[in-house]
mmCIF file of C-alpha atoms in Angstrom:
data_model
loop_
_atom_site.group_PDB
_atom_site.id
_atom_site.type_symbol
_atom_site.label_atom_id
_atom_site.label_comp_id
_atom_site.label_asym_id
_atom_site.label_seq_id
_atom_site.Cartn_x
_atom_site.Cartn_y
_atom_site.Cartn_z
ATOM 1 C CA UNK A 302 0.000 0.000 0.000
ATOM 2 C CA UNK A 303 1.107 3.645 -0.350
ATOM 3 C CA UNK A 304 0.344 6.338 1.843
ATOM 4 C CA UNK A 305 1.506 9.853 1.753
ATOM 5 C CA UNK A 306 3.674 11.347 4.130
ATOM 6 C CA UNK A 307 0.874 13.987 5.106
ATOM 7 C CA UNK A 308 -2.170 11.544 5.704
ATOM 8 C CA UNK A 309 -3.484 12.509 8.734
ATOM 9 C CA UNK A 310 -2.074 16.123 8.696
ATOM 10 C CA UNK A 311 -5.788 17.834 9.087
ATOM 11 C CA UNK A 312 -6.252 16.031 12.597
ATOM 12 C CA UNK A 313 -3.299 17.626 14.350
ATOM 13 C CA UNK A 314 -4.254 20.306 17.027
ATOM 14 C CA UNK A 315 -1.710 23.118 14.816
ATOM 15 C CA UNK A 316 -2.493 23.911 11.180
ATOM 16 C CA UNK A 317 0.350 22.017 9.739
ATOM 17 C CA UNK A 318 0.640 23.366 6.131
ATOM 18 C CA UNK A 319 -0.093 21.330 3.125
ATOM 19 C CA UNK A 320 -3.156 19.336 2.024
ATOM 20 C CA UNK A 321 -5.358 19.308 4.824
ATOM 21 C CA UNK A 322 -5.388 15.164 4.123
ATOM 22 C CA UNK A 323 -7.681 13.065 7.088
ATOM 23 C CA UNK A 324 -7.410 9.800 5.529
ATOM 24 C CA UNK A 325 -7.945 10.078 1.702
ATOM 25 C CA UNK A 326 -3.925 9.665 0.725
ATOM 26 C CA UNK A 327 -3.545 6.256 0.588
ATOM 27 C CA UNK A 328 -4.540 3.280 -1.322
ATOM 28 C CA UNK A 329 -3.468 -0.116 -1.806
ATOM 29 C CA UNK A 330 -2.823 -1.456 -5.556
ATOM 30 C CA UNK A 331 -1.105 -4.495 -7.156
ATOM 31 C CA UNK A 332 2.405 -2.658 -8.985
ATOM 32 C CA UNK A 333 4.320 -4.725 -11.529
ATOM 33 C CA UNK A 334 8.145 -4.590 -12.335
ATOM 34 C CA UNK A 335 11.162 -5.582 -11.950
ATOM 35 C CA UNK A 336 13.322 -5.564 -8.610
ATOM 36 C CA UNK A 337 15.515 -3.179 -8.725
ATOM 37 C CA UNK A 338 17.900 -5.483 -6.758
ATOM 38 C CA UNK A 339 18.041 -7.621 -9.782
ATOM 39 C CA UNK A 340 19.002 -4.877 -11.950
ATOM 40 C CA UNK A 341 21.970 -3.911 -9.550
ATOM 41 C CA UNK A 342 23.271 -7.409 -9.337
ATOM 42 C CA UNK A 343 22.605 -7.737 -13.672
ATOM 43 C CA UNK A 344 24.980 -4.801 -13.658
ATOM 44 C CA UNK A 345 27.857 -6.095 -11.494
ATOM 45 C CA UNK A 346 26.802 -5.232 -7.764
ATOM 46 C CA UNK A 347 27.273 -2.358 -5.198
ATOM 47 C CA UNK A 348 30.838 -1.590 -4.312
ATOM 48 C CA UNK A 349 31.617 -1.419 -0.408
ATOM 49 C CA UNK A 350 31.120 1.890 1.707
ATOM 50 C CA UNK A 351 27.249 3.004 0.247
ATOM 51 C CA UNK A 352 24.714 3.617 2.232
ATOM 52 C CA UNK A 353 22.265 5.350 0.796
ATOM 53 C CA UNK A 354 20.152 4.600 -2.463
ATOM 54 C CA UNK A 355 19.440 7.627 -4.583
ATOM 55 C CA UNK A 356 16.774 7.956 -6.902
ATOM 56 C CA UNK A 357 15.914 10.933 -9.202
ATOM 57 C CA UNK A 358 12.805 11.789 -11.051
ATOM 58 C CA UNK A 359 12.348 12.924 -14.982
ATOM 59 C CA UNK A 360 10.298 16.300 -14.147
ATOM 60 C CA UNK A 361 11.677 18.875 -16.081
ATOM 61 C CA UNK A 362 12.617 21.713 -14.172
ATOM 62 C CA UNK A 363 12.409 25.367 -15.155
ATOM 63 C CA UNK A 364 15.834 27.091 -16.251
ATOM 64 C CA UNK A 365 17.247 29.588 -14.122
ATOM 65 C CA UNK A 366 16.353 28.107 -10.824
ATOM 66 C CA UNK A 367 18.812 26.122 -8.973
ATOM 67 C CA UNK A 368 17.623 23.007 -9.586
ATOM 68 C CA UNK A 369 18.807 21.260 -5.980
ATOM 69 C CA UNK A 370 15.473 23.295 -4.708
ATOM 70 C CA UNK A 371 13.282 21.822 -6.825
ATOM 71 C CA UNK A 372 14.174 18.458 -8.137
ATOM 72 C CA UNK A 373 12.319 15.362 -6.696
ATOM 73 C CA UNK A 374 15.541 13.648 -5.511
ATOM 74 C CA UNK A 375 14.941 11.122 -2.403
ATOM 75 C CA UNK A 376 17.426 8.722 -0.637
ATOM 76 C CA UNK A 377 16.842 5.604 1.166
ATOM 77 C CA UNK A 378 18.804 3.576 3.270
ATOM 78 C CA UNK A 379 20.600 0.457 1.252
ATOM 79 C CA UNK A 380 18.243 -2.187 3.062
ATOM 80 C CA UNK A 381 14.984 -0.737 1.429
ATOM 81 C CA UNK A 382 17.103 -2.069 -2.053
ATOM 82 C CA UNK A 383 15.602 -5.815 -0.854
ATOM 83 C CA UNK A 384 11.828 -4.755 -1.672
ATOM 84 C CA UNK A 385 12.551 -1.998 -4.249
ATOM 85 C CA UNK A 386 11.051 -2.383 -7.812
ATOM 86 C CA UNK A 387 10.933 -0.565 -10.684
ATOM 87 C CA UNK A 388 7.011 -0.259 -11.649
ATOM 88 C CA UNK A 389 5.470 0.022 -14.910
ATOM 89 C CA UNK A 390 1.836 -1.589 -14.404
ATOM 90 C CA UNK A 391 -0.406 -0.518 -12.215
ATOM 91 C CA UNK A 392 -3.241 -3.334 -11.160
ATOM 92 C CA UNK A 393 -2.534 -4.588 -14.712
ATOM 93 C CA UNK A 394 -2.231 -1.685 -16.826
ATOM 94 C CA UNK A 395 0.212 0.452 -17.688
ATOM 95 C CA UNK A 396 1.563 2.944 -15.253
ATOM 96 C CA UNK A 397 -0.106 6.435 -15.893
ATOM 97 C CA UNK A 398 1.263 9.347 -16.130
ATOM 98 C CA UNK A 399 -0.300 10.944 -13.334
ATOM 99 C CA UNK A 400 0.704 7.861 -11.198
ATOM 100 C CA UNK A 401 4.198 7.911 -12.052
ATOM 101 C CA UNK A 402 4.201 6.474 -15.280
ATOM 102 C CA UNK A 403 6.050 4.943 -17.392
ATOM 103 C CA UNK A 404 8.458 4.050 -15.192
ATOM 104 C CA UNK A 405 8.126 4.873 -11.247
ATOM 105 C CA UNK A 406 10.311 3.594 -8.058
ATOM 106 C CA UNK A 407 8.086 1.682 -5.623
ATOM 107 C CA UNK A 408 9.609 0.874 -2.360
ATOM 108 C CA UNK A 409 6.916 -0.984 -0.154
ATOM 109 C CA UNK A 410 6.586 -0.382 3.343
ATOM 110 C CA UNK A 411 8.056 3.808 2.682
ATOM 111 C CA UNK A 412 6.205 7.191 2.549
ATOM 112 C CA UNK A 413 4.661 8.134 -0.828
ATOM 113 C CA UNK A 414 7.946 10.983 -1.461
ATOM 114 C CA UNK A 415 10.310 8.199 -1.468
ATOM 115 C CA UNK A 416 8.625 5.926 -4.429
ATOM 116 C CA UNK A 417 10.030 8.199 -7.169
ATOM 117 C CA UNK A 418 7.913 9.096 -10.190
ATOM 118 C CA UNK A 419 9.444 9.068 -13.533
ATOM 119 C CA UNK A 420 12.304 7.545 -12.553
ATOM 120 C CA UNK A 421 15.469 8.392 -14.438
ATOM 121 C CA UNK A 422 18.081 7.578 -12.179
ATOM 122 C CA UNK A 423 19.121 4.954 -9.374
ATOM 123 C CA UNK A 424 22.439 5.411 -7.882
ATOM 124 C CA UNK A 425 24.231 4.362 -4.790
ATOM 125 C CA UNK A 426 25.431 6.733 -2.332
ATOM 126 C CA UNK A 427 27.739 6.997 0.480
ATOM 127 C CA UNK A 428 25.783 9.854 1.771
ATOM 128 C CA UNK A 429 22.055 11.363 1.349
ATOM 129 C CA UNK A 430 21.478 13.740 -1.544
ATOM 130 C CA UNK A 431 21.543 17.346 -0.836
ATOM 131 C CA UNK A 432 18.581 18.523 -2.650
ATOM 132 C CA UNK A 433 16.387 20.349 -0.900
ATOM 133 C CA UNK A 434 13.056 17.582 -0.751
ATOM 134 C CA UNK A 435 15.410 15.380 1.109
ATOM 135 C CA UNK A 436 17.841 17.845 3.352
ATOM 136 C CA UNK A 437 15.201 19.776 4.791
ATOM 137 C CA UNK A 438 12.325 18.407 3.374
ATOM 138 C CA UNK A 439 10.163 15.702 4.886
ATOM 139 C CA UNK A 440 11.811 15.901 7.992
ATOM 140 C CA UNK A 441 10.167 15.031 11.570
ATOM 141 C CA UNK A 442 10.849 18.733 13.156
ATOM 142 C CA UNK A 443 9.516 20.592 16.135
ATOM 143 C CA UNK A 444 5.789 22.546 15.842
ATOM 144 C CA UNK A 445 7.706 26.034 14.747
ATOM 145 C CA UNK A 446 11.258 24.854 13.363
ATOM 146 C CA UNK A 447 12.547 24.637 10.309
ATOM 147 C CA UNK A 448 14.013 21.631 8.374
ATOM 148 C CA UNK A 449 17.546 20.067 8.992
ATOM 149 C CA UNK A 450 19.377 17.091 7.683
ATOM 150 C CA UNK A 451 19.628 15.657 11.219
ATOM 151 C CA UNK A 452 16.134 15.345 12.028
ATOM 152 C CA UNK A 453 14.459 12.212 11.133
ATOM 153 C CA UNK A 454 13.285 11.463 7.749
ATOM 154 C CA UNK A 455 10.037 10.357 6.402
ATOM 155 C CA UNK A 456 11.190 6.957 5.785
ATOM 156 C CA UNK A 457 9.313 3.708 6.701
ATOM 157 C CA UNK A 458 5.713 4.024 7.404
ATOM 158 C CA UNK A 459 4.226 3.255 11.100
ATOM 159 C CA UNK A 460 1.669 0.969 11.890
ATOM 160 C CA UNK A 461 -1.766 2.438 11.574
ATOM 161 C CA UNK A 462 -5.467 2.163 11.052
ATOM 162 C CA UNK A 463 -8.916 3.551 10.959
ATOM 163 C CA UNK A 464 -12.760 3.061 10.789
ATOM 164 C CA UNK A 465 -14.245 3.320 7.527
ATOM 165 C CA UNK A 466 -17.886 2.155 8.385
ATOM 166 C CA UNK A 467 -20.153 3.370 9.955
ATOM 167 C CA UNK A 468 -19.062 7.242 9.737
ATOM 168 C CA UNK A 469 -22.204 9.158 10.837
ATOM 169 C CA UNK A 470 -25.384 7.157 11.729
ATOM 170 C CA UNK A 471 -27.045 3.475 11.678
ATOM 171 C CA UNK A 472 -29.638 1.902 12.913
ATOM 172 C CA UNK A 473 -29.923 0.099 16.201
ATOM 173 C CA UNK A 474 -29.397 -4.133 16.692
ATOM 174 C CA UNK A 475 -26.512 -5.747 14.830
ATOM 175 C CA UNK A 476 -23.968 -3.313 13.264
ATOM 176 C CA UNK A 477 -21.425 -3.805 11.078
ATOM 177 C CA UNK A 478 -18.097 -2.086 11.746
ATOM 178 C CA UNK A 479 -15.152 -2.183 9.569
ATOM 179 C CA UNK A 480 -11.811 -0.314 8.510
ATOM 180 C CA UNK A 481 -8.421 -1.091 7.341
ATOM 181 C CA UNK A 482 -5.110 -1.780 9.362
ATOM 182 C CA UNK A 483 -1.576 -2.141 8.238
ATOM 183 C CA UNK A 484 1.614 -2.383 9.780
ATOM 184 C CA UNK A 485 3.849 0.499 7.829
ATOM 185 C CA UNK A 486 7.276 -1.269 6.907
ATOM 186 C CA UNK A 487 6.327 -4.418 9.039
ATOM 187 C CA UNK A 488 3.134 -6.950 8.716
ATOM 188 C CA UNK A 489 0.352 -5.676 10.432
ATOM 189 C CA UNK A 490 -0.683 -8.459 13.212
ATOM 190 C CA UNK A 491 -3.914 -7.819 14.667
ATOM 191 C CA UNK A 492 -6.574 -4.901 15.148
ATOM 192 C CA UNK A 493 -8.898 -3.752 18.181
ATOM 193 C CA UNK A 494 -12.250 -1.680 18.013
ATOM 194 C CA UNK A 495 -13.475 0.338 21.090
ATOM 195 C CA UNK A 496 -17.009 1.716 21.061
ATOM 196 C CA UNK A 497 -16.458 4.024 23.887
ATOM 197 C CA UNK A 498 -13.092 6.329 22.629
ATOM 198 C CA UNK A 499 -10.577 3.740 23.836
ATOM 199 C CA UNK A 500 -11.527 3.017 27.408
ATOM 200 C CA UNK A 501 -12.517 -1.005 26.599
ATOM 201 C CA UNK A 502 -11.016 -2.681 23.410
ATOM 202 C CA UNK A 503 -12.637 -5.918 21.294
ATOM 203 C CA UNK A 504 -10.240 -7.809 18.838
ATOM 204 C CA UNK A 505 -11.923 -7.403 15.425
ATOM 205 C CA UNK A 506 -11.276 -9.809 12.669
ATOM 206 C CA UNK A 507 -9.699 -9.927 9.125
ATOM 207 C CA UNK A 508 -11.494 -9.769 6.095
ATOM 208 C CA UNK A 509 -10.558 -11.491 3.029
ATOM 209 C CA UNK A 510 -6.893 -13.470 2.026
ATOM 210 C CA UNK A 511 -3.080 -11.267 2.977
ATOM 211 C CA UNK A 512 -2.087 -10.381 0.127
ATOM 212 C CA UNK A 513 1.482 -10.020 1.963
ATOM 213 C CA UNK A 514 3.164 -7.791 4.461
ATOM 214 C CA UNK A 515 2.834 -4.585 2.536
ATOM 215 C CA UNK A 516 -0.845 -4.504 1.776
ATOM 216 C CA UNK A 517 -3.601 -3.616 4.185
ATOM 217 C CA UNK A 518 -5.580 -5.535 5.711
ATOM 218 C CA UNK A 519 -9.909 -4.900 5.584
ATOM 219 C CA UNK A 520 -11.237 -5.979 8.975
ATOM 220 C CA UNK A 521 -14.429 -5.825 10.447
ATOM 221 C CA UNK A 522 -16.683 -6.359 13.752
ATOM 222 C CA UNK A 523 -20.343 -6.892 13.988
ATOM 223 C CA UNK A 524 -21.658 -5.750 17.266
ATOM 224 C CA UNK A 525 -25.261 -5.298 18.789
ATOM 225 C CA UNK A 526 -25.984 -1.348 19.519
ATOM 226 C CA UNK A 527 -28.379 0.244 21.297
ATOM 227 C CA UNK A 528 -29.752 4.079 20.611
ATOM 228 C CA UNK A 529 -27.153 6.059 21.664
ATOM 229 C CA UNK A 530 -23.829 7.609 20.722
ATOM 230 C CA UNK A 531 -20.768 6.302 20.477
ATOM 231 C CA UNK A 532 -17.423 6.903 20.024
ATOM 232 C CA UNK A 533 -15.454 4.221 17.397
ATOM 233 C CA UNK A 534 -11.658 3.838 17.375
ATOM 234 C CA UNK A 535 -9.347 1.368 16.017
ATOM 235 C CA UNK A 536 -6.037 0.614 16.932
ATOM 236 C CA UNK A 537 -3.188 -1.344 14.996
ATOM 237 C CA UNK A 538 -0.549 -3.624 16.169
ATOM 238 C CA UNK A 539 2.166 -5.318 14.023
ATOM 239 C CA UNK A 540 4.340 -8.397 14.269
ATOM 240 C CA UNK A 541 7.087 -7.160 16.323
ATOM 241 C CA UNK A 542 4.705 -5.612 18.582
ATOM 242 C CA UNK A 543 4.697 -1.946 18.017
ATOM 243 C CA UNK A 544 1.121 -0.464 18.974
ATOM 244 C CA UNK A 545 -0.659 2.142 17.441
ATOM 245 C CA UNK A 546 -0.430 4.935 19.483
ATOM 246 C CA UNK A 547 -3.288 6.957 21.192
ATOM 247 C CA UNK A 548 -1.555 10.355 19.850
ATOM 248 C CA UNK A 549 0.339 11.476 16.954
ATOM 249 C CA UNK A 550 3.286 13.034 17.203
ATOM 250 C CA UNK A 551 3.165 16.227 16.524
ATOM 251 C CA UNK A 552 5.528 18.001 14.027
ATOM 252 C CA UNK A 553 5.780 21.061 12.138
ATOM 253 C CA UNK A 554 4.640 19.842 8.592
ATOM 254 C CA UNK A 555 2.004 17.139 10.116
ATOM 255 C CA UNK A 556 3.341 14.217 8.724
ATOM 256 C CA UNK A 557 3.227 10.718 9.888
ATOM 257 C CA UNK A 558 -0.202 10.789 12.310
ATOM 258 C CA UNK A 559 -1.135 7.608 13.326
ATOM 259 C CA UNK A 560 -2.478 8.584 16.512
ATOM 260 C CA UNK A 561 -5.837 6.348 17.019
ATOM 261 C CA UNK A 562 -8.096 9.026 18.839
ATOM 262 C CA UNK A 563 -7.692 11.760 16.238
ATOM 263 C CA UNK A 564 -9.100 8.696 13.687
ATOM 264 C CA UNK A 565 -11.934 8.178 15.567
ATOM 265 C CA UNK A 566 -15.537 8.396 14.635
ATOM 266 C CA UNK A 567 -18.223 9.810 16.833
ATOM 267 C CA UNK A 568 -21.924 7.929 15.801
ATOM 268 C CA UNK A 569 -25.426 8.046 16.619
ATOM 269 C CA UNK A 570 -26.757 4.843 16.518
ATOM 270 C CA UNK A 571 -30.658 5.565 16.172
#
């Protein structure tokens, strides 16, 4: 699944700039390519002492601006070259334009920024590019600072979820409540549902095959309501046992909220 970076920003307390995303930037699709780890290894290998891989998109850039503050230039740490592929279907069809196409970086498990689109160049760096999206862009920096290259980068995703059904109203007796979960750069393990903002917790249960450690996961639990309101949340936990936390962290650009109160959803049942 992808995700961007600033899914989630609208829920912070601060007005993070940038779309005000709740949880509309992210999808899950079927890409097809080639891993990029086979390419390196076609070509002879990575020599000793990298750390970083590099990759730089095809946008054409306006002349007369330095370029370093406007090109789409992202590095990774080597390990992310084990999942990396070089996409050019999208659930069966050629990559679009508007999607990346034709040929786009997907690195499962990382932040939308880092899967590349119109890939022109992979390279292998000792250090992390300088350009300006990755030195002080898409950093994890104080409400109120600015960015630096040692703050943390928006790198592997966290574990996360939220309730998709009901949003607003149903109708009293047996209610069907479901959402997605999925467990960032790890498999997601398991999902809970409270009906009263987090103070009592019921495991809910998986819908449909795992399609593998990078894909969400649909769940769902069917519960008996009375009239009333209530208060849904969801919370996430993967395989090594990371929990989705109750708050986000919050940061000057909003990125990264996984936070499981801000994702809740406040219902009438009627």
């Amino acid at each position: 699944m992808l995700q961007c970076s600033g899914n989630g920003r609208a829920l912070f307390a601060h007005e993070a700039s940038g779309t005000q995303w709740e949880t509309g930037a992210a999808g899950c699709v079927f890409w097809s390519g080639v891993p990029v780890k086979a390419v390196v290894e076609a070509l002879g290998g990575i020599v000793d002492g990298l750390a970083y891989m590099t990759s730089t998109g095809g946008e054409e850039l306006p002349a007369g601006l330095d370029p370093k503050s406007l090109m789409v230039e992202r590095s990774v740490p080597l390990g992310a070259l084990d999942q990396a592929i070089l996409a050019w279907e999208l659930n069966g069809e050629p990559l679009p334009l508007a999607h990346g196409g034709p040929l786009r970086l997907v690195i499962p498990g990382y932040y939308g920024v880092n899967n590349v689109k119109y890939v022109k160049q992979v390279a292998f760096t000792a250090e992390q590019t300088d350009a300006a999206i990755q030195a002080s862009g898409y950093r994890i920096r104080p409400v109120g600072q600015g960015g630096a290259p040692d703050q943390p980068s928006m790198w592997e995703m966290n574990v996360k979820s939220w309730i998709t059904q009901p949003l607003e109203q149903a109708k009293a007796g047996r209610v069907r409540i479901q959402g997605v979960a999925f467990g960032g750069a790890k498999e997601v393990k398991g999902v809970e549902v409270s009906l009263d903002g987090g103070k009592r917790w019921q495991a809910a249960a998986f819908v449909g095959p795992s399609l593998g450690q990078y894909a969400w996961r649909p769940f769902v639990l069917f519960v008996d309501l009375k009239p009333g309101n209530y208060s849904l949340v969801s919370r996430a936990t993967d395989v090594e046992g990371n929990i989705q936390p109750q708050e986000g962290l919050a940061n000057e650009r909003g990125y990264g909220h996984n936070g499981w109160r801000d994702h809740g959803v406040s219902m009438s049942i009627v």
